[in-house]
mmCIF file of C-alpha atoms in Angstrom:
data_model
loop_
_atom_site.group_PDB
_atom_site.id
_atom_site.type_symbol
_atom_site.label_atom_id
_atom_site.label_comp_id
_atom_site.label_asym_id
_atom_site.label_seq_id
_atom_site.Cartn_x
_atom_site.Cartn_y
_atom_site.Cartn_z
ATOM 1 C CA MET A 1 -16.272 64.329 59.523
ATOM 2 C CA LEU A 2 -18.263 67.565 59.452
ATOM 3 C CA LEU A 3 -19.652 67.943 55.942
ATOM 4 C CA ALA A 4 -21.402 70.834 54.181
ATOM 5 C CA TYR A 5 -23.061 70.600 50.781
ATOM 6 C CA ALA A 6 -25.447 72.308 48.384
ATOM 7 C CA GLY A 7 -27.891 69.539 47.548
ATOM 8 C CA GLN A 8 -29.413 70.824 44.320
ATOM 9 C CA GLY A 9 -28.535 68.454 41.490
ATOM 10 C CA TYR A 10 -27.975 65.542 43.885
ATOM 11 C CA TYR A 11 -30.396 62.702 44.577
ATOM 12 C CA GLY A 12 -29.944 62.911 48.313
ATOM 13 C CA PHE A 13 -27.040 61.888 50.516
ATOM 14 C CA GLN A 14 -27.247 58.107 50.542
ATOM 15 C CA ARG A 15 -25.547 56.180 47.773
ATOM 16 C CA ASN A 16 -27.979 55.036 45.089
ATOM 17 C CA PRO A 17 -26.607 53.235 42.002
ATOM 18 C CA GLY A 18 -27.193 55.097 38.761
ATOM 19 C CA VAL A 19 -27.811 58.552 40.240
ATOM 20 C CA LYS A 20 -25.636 61.362 41.588
ATOM 21 C CA THR A 21 -25.424 61.401 45.403
ATOM 22 C CA ILE A 22 -23.318 63.168 48.016
ATOM 23 C CA GLU A 23 -22.058 59.883 49.468
ATOM 24 C CA GLU A 24 -20.926 58.633 46.060
ATOM 25 C CA ASP A 25 -18.933 61.807 45.395
ATOM 26 C CA LEU A 26 -17.388 61.685 48.866
ATOM 27 C CA LEU A 27 -16.264 58.077 48.461
ATOM 28 C CA LEU A 28 -14.806 58.814 45.028
ATOM 29 C CA ALA A 29 -12.814 61.705 46.524
ATOM 30 C CA LEU A 30 -11.491 59.445 49.297
ATOM 31 C CA PHE A 31 -10.522 56.866 46.676
ATOM 32 C CA LYS A 32 -8.740 59.419 44.467
ATOM 33 C CA VAL A 33 -6.649 60.724 47.357
ATOM 34 C CA GLY A 34 -5.732 57.179 48.402
ATOM 35 C CA TYR A 35 -7.577 57.020 51.729
ATOM 36 C CA ILE A 36 -9.641 54.011 50.639
ATOM 37 C CA ASN A 37 -9.071 51.221 48.114
ATOM 38 C CA GLU A 38 -11.365 49.920 45.377
ATOM 39 C CA GLN A 39 -12.825 47.235 47.635
ATOM 40 C CA ILE A 40 -13.935 49.855 50.158
ATOM 41 C CA LEU A 41 -15.163 52.125 47.364
ATOM 42 C CA ASN A 42 -17.582 49.358 46.403
ATOM 43 C CA ASN A 43 -18.479 48.479 49.997
ATOM 44 C CA SER A 44 -18.335 51.411 52.424
ATOM 45 C CA ARG A 45 -19.382 49.181 55.324
ATOM 46 C CA LEU A 46 -15.746 48.081 55.490
ATOM 47 C CA ILE A 47 -14.877 51.503 56.938
ATOM 48 C CA ARG A 48 -18.127 51.594 58.978
ATOM 49 C CA LEU A 49 -19.402 54.641 57.103
ATOM 50 C CA ASP A 50 -22.568 56.102 58.577
ATOM 51 C CA ARG A 51 -24.312 59.440 58.251
ATOM 52 C CA ALA A 52 -26.340 61.368 60.816
ATOM 53 C CA SER A 53 -29.102 62.169 58.320
ATOM 54 C CA ARG A 54 -30.140 60.734 54.977
ATOM 55 C CA THR A 55 -31.040 64.074 53.439
ATOM 56 C CA ASP A 56 -33.551 63.882 50.566
ATOM 57 C CA LYS A 57 -33.054 64.820 46.934
ATOM 58 C CA GLY A 58 -32.188 68.519 46.626
ATOM 59 C CA VAL A 59 -31.751 69.072 50.380
ATOM 60 C CA SER A 60 -28.606 70.895 51.539
ATOM 61 C CA ALA A 61 -26.571 70.653 54.737
ATOM 62 C CA LEU A 62 -24.252 72.781 56.816
ATOM 63 C CA GLY A 63 -23.833 70.283 59.631
ATOM 64 C CA GLN A 64 -23.985 66.772 58.226
ATOM 65 C CA VAL A 65 -21.839 64.411 60.297
ATOM 66 C CA VAL A 66 -20.292 61.313 58.735
ATOM 67 C CA SER A 67 -18.539 58.653 60.799
ATOM 68 C CA LEU A 68 -15.950 56.471 59.076
ATOM 69 C CA LYS A 69 -12.472 55.000 59.512
ATOM 70 C CA LEU A 70 -9.735 57.024 57.793
ATOM 71 C CA PRO A 71 -5.915 57.112 57.923
ATOM 72 C CA ILE A 72 -4.556 59.086 60.880
ATOM 73 C CA ASN A 73 -2.963 61.592 58.484
ATOM 74 C CA ALA A 74 -6.165 62.292 56.512
ATOM 75 C CA SER A 75 -6.738 65.984 55.811
ATOM 76 C CA VAL A 76 -9.751 68.009 54.688
ATOM 77 C CA GLY A 77 -7.520 69.859 52.227
ATOM 78 C CA GLU A 78 -6.694 66.711 50.267
ATOM 79 C CA ILE A 79 -10.309 65.532 50.367
ATOM 80 C CA ASN A 80 -11.676 68.888 49.192
ATOM 81 C CA ALA A 81 -9.164 69.006 46.337
ATOM 82 C CA ASN A 82 -10.998 65.995 44.897
ATOM 83 C CA LEU A 83 -14.553 67.195 45.584
ATOM 84 C CA SER A 84 -16.747 69.540 43.577
ATOM 85 C CA PRO A 85 -17.169 73.042 45.121
ATOM 86 C CA GLU A 86 -20.736 72.072 46.122
ATOM 87 C CA ILE A 87 -19.374 69.650 48.747
ATOM 88 C CA ARG A 88 -16.893 70.608 51.472
ATOM 89 C CA ALA A 89 -15.291 68.494 54.164
ATOM 90 C CA VAL A 90 -15.155 71.098 56.931
ATOM 91 C CA ALA A 91 -13.440 69.188 59.740
ATOM 92 C CA LEU A 92 -12.078 65.799 60.789
ATOM 93 C CA VAL A 93 -12.045 64.844 64.473
ATOM 94 C CA LYS A 94 -11.135 61.690 66.375
ATOM 95 C CA VAL A 95 -14.014 59.885 68.088
ATOM 96 C CA THR A 96 -14.390 56.791 70.239
ATOM 97 C CA GLN A 97 -14.151 53.245 68.934
ATOM 98 C CA GLY A 98 -17.570 52.175 67.682
ATOM 99 C CA PHE A 99 -18.908 55.718 67.312
ATOM 100 C CA SER A 100 -21.821 56.119 64.889
ATOM 101 C CA SER A 101 -22.811 59.600 63.741
ATOM 102 C CA ARG A 102 -26.400 58.376 63.402
ATOM 103 C CA THR A 103 -27.039 56.357 66.556
ATOM 104 C CA TYR A 104 -24.991 58.550 68.917
ATOM 105 C CA SER A 105 -26.951 61.677 67.995
ATOM 106 C CA ASN A 106 -29.626 62.837 70.427
ATOM 107 C CA ALA A 107 -31.212 65.508 68.172
ATOM 108 C CA ARG A 108 -31.062 67.201 64.784
ATOM 109 C CA SER A 109 -31.753 70.823 63.828
ATOM 110 C CA TYR A 110 -33.049 71.889 60.425
ATOM 111 C CA SER A 111 -34.163 75.165 58.895
ATOM 112 C CA TYR A 112 -36.574 75.894 56.074
ATOM 113 C CA THR A 113 -36.191 79.183 54.176
ATOM 114 C CA LEU A 114 -39.064 80.512 52.102
ATOM 115 C CA PRO A 115 -40.465 83.814 50.787
ATOM 116 C CA THR A 116 -43.150 85.198 53.060
ATOM 117 C CA PHE A 117 -45.603 85.539 50.170
ATOM 118 C CA ALA A 118 -45.954 81.740 50.406
ATOM 119 C CA PHE A 119 -48.158 82.489 53.440
ATOM 120 C CA ALA A 120 -50.435 84.959 51.607
ATOM 121 C CA HIS A 121 -54.106 84.074 52.080
ATOM 122 C CA LEU A 122 -55.765 82.556 49.029
ATOM 123 C CA THR A 123 -58.057 85.612 48.840
ATOM 124 C CA ALA A 124 -55.157 88.112 48.917
ATOM 125 C CA ASP A 125 -54.481 90.387 45.933
ATOM 126 C CA SER A 126 -51.530 88.729 44.177
ATOM 127 C CA SER A 127 -50.607 91.981 42.430
ATOM 128 C CA LEU A 128 -49.595 93.613 45.729
ATOM 129 C CA LEU A 129 -46.259 93.254 47.522
ATOM 130 C CA PHE A 130 -46.575 90.945 50.525
ATOM 131 C CA TRP A 131 -45.062 91.635 53.943
ATOM 132 C CA LEU A 132 -45.403 89.339 56.938
ATOM 133 C CA SER A 133 -47.383 91.129 59.644
ATOM 134 C CA MET A 134 -46.926 90.564 63.370
ATOM 135 C CA GLU A 135 -50.453 89.163 63.508
ATOM 136 C CA LEU A 136 -49.675 86.605 60.811
ATOM 137 C CA ARG A 137 -46.403 85.644 62.512
ATOM 138 C CA LYS A 138 -48.355 84.921 65.688
ATOM 139 C CA GLN A 139 -50.729 82.757 63.673
ATOM 140 C CA ILE A 140 -47.810 80.821 62.163
ATOM 141 C CA ASP A 141 -46.226 80.303 65.595
ATOM 142 C CA ALA A 142 -49.559 79.060 66.972
ATOM 143 C CA VAL A 143 -49.726 76.426 64.226
ATOM 144 C CA LEU A 144 -46.088 75.410 64.738
ATOM 145 C CA ARG A 145 -46.642 74.867 68.473
ATOM 146 C CA LEU A 146 -49.248 72.192 67.769
ATOM 147 C CA PHE A 147 -46.480 69.917 66.453
ATOM 148 C CA LEU A 148 -44.454 70.017 69.677
ATOM 149 C CA GLY A 149 -44.057 66.841 71.705
ATOM 150 C CA SER A 150 -44.328 63.196 70.655
ATOM 151 C CA HIS A 151 -46.821 62.201 67.969
ATOM 152 C CA SER A 152 -47.380 59.639 65.267
ATOM 153 C CA PHE A 153 -46.193 61.328 62.064
ATOM 154 C CA HIS A 154 -47.448 58.501 59.827
ATOM 155 C CA ASN A 155 -49.138 61.059 57.543
ATOM 156 C CA PHE A 156 -45.886 62.986 57.092
ATOM 157 C CA THR A 157 -43.885 60.206 55.437
ATOM 158 C CA THR A 158 -44.488 57.138 53.283
ATOM 159 C CA GLY A 159 -45.245 53.534 54.142
ATOM 160 C CA LYS A 160 -46.187 54.039 57.808
ATOM 161 C CA THR A 161 -49.386 53.070 59.616
ATOM 162 C CA PRO A 162 -50.943 55.143 62.451
ATOM 163 C CA LEU A 163 -49.946 52.771 65.250
ATOM 164 C CA GLU A 164 -46.531 51.814 63.899
ATOM 165 C CA SER A 165 -43.977 52.557 66.625
ATOM 166 C CA SER A 166 -41.381 53.831 64.140
ATOM 167 C CA ALA A 167 -43.800 56.588 63.053
ATOM 168 C CA PHE A 168 -43.662 58.226 66.495
ATOM 169 C CA ARG A 169 -41.247 61.166 66.623
ATOM 170 C CA THR A 170 -40.526 63.931 69.133
ATOM 171 C CA ILE A 171 -40.418 67.601 68.126
ATOM 172 C CA ILE A 172 -38.415 69.709 70.587
ATOM 173 C CA SER A 173 -38.847 73.151 69.014
ATOM 174 C CA PHE A 174 -40.513 74.620 65.917
ATOM 175 C CA ILE A 175 -40.289 78.405 65.485
ATOM 176 C CA CYS A 176 -40.622 81.135 62.864
ATOM 177 C CA GLY A 177 -37.786 83.666 62.757
ATOM 178 C CA GLU A 178 -37.705 87.368 61.970
ATOM 179 C CA PRO A 179 -38.415 88.306 58.330
ATOM 180 C CA PHE A 180 -35.514 89.653 56.253
ATOM 181 C CA ILE A 181 -35.318 91.200 52.789
ATOM 182 C CA ILE A 182 -33.058 90.200 49.889
ATOM 183 C CA ASP A 183 -33.369 91.844 46.469
ATOM 184 C CA GLY A 184 -36.693 93.378 47.448
ATOM 185 C CA ILE A 185 -38.270 90.069 48.478
ATOM 186 C CA GLU A 186 -39.118 89.251 52.079
ATOM 187 C CA PHE A 187 -38.030 85.860 53.411
ATOM 188 C CA VAL A 188 -38.400 84.009 56.680
ATOM 189 C CA ILE A 189 -36.627 81.018 58.212
ATOM 190 C CA ILE A 190 -38.558 78.316 60.063
ATOM 191 C CA ARG A 191 -36.357 76.338 62.457
ATOM 192 C CA ILE A 192 -37.129 72.874 63.766
ATOM 193 C CA LYS A 193 -35.336 70.620 66.240
ATOM 194 C CA GLY A 194 -36.297 67.025 66.866
ATOM 195 C CA LYS A 195 -34.815 63.767 68.053
ATOM 196 C CA SER A 196 -35.040 62.288 64.553
ATOM 197 C CA PHE A 197 -37.028 62.695 61.352
ATOM 198 C CA MET A 198 -38.438 60.453 58.628
ATOM 199 C CA LEU A 199 -38.385 60.777 54.856
ATOM 200 C CA HIS A 200 -40.278 63.940 53.764
ATOM 201 C CA GLN A 201 -41.434 64.621 57.346
ATOM 202 C CA ILE A 202 -40.206 68.204 57.691
ATOM 203 C CA ARG A 203 -41.227 69.196 54.170
ATOM 204 C CA LYS A 204 -44.738 67.866 54.784
ATOM 205 C CA MET A 205 -44.918 69.654 58.140
ATOM 206 C CA VAL A 206 -43.982 72.936 56.445
ATOM 207 C CA GLY A 207 -46.380 72.204 53.581
ATOM 208 C CA LEU A 208 -49.278 71.733 55.982
ATOM 209 C CA VAL A 209 -48.417 74.902 57.926
ATOM 210 C CA ILE A 210 -48.466 76.900 54.682
ATOM 211 C CA ALA A 211 -51.796 75.355 53.639
ATOM 212 C CA ILE A 212 -53.388 76.230 56.998
ATOM 213 C CA VAL A 213 -52.114 79.821 57.079
ATOM 214 C CA ARG A 214 -53.206 80.400 53.471
ATOM 215 C CA GLY A 215 -56.712 79.216 54.304
ATOM 216 C CA LEU A 216 -56.538 76.119 52.116
ATOM 217 C CA THR A 217 -57.340 73.870 55.071
ATOM 218 C CA SER A 218 -57.993 74.155 58.808
ATOM 219 C CA LEU A 219 -56.302 73.370 62.110
ATOM 220 C CA GLU A 220 -58.607 70.379 62.321
ATOM 221 C CA THR A 221 -56.663 68.818 59.445
ATOM 222 C CA LEU A 222 -53.468 69.107 61.497
ATOM 223 C CA ARG A 223 -55.109 67.534 64.547
ATOM 224 C CA LYS A 224 -56.441 64.655 62.448
ATOM 225 C CA SER A 225 -53.063 64.156 60.766
ATOM 226 C CA LEU A 226 -51.422 63.517 64.152
ATOM 227 C CA ALA A 227 -54.158 61.041 65.110
ATOM 228 C CA LYS A 228 -55.170 57.752 63.475
ATOM 229 C CA THR A 229 -56.856 59.368 60.463
ATOM 230 C CA VAL A 230 -55.134 59.049 57.091
ATOM 231 C CA VAL A 231 -54.635 62.542 55.639
ATOM 232 C CA ASN A 232 -53.054 63.640 52.361
ATOM 233 C CA ILE A 233 -50.405 66.251 53.250
ATOM 234 C CA PRO A 234 -48.829 68.668 50.716
ATOM 235 C CA LEU A 235 -45.047 68.440 50.262
ATOM 236 C CA ALA A 236 -43.013 71.662 50.377
ATOM 237 C CA PRO A 237 -40.119 71.972 47.857
ATOM 238 C CA SER A 238 -36.828 70.360 48.877
ATOM 239 C CA VAL A 239 -34.655 73.372 48.030
ATOM 240 C CA GLY A 240 -35.679 75.343 51.131
ATOM 241 C CA LEU A 241 -34.641 72.628 53.586
ATOM 242 C CA LEU A 242 -31.237 72.742 55.280
ATOM 243 C CA LEU A 243 -29.657 70.413 57.845
ATOM 244 C CA GLU A 244 -28.131 72.921 60.266
ATOM 245 C CA LYS A 245 -26.703 70.823 63.082
ATOM 246 C CA VAL A 246 -26.533 67.343 64.555
ATOM 247 C CA HIS A 247 -26.473 67.315 68.358
ATOM 248 C CA TYR A 248 -24.330 64.986 70.492
ATOM 249 C CA LYS A 249 -25.166 66.113 74.015
ATOM 250 C CA ARG A 250 -24.617 62.741 75.717
ATOM 251 C CA TYR A 251 -21.367 62.077 73.849
ATOM 252 C CA ASN A 252 -19.979 65.532 74.640
ATOM 253 C CA ARG A 253 -20.937 65.230 78.295
ATOM 254 C CA LYS A 254 -19.066 61.938 78.584
ATOM 255 C CA TYR A 255 -15.918 62.643 76.558
ATOM 256 C CA GLU A 256 -15.443 66.404 76.468
ATOM 257 C CA GLY A 257 -12.281 67.393 78.292
ATOM 258 C CA ASP A 258 -10.788 63.889 78.519
ATOM 259 C CA GLY A 259 -7.705 65.092 76.648
ATOM 260 C CA ILE A 260 -8.140 62.515 73.882
ATOM 261 C CA HIS A 261 -11.357 63.251 72.019
ATOM 262 C CA THR A 262 -12.642 66.476 70.478
ATOM 263 C CA SER A 263 -16.150 67.534 71.494
ATOM 264 C CA LEU A 264 -18.700 67.582 68.692
ATOM 265 C CA HIS A 265 -19.931 71.162 69.097
ATOM 266 C CA TRP A 266 -18.237 72.252 65.838
ATOM 267 C CA SER A 267 -18.118 75.909 66.973
ATOM 268 C CA LYS A 268 -14.421 76.042 66.048
ATOM 269 C CA TRP A 269 -15.393 75.798 62.370
ATOM 270 C CA ARG A 270 -18.296 78.272 62.457
ATOM 271 C CA ARG A 271 -16.542 80.721 60.149
ATOM 272 C CA GLU A 272 -15.995 78.100 57.425
ATOM 273 C CA VAL A 273 -19.595 76.913 57.689
ATOM 274 C CA ASP A 274 -21.001 80.454 57.541
ATOM 275 C CA SER A 275 -18.838 81.239 54.518
ATOM 276 C CA PHE A 276 -20.094 78.138 52.695
ATOM 277 C CA LYS A 277 -23.691 79.086 53.475
ATOM 278 C CA LYS A 278 -23.235 82.614 52.153
ATOM 279 C CA ARG A 279 -21.482 81.502 48.951
ATOM 280 C CA LEU A 280 -23.428 78.387 47.963
ATOM 281 C CA ILE A 281 -26.557 77.816 50.048
ATOM 282 C CA MET A 282 -28.253 81.219 50.250
ATOM 283 C CA PRO A 283 -28.035 81.892 46.475
ATOM 284 C CA LEU A 284 -29.827 78.567 45.901
ATOM 285 C CA LEU A 285 -32.574 79.427 48.383
ATOM 286 C CA ILE A 286 -33.087 82.937 47.019
ATOM 287 C CA LYS A 287 -33.058 81.837 43.382
ATOM 288 C CA ALA A 288 -35.647 79.139 44.060
#
């Protein structure tokens, strides 16, 4: 299932008793339409439910992928009729037996949208309008490049030690896009692609980039943070973060064109995804 959602007001994707989550609302919708029974509602492992990313509290998604067992006649229309407008089931496709949206993924792409004045140097005149110069964009890109490759990101999450193998992650790309203006305010989108990410990792990466560009700390802090040193990293707000796409390169290479399974490129549903972003995601990002 390709899923899009506006995460504000939700305590992340993963089910968490006592709080509002995307997974909880999805399961309730499946129960209401009759696709699952009460036993499965209380234990989603019975339908092998898995998600490609456990997005944090307040984080939105355009390309979340959920794997689960559903009736052959399941339809996104019936599911969406029982979901709030902030959550949309975009597409349902048949996959191989044993497929997991999490473990079969080879990479994930996120974006972080923020006003460019967030990069204004601490000595800048706050009364003046701020526009991102080409020189400053080059500086941002230079900082972003330092994250590329495989590193221990123990300082960019919680509960990890410097040499813990699970703290090592690979960043494939990290770039700053062209500035754009909405309602007189200049914004920019930072895009990141990696094999996988930990809790708070991207938000802390963005937070550190902002701190360096603003002159609140130095590049040396970044270098130390990727080494064995323990460094306190600022956390950027969750509202700017968006799960854009989950990549299944190996799966598509193996099963695309076999006449049975649909490839997981999702390009067929681009119009629906773009419409959802325009209506529900961008207003959240701009308002914040």
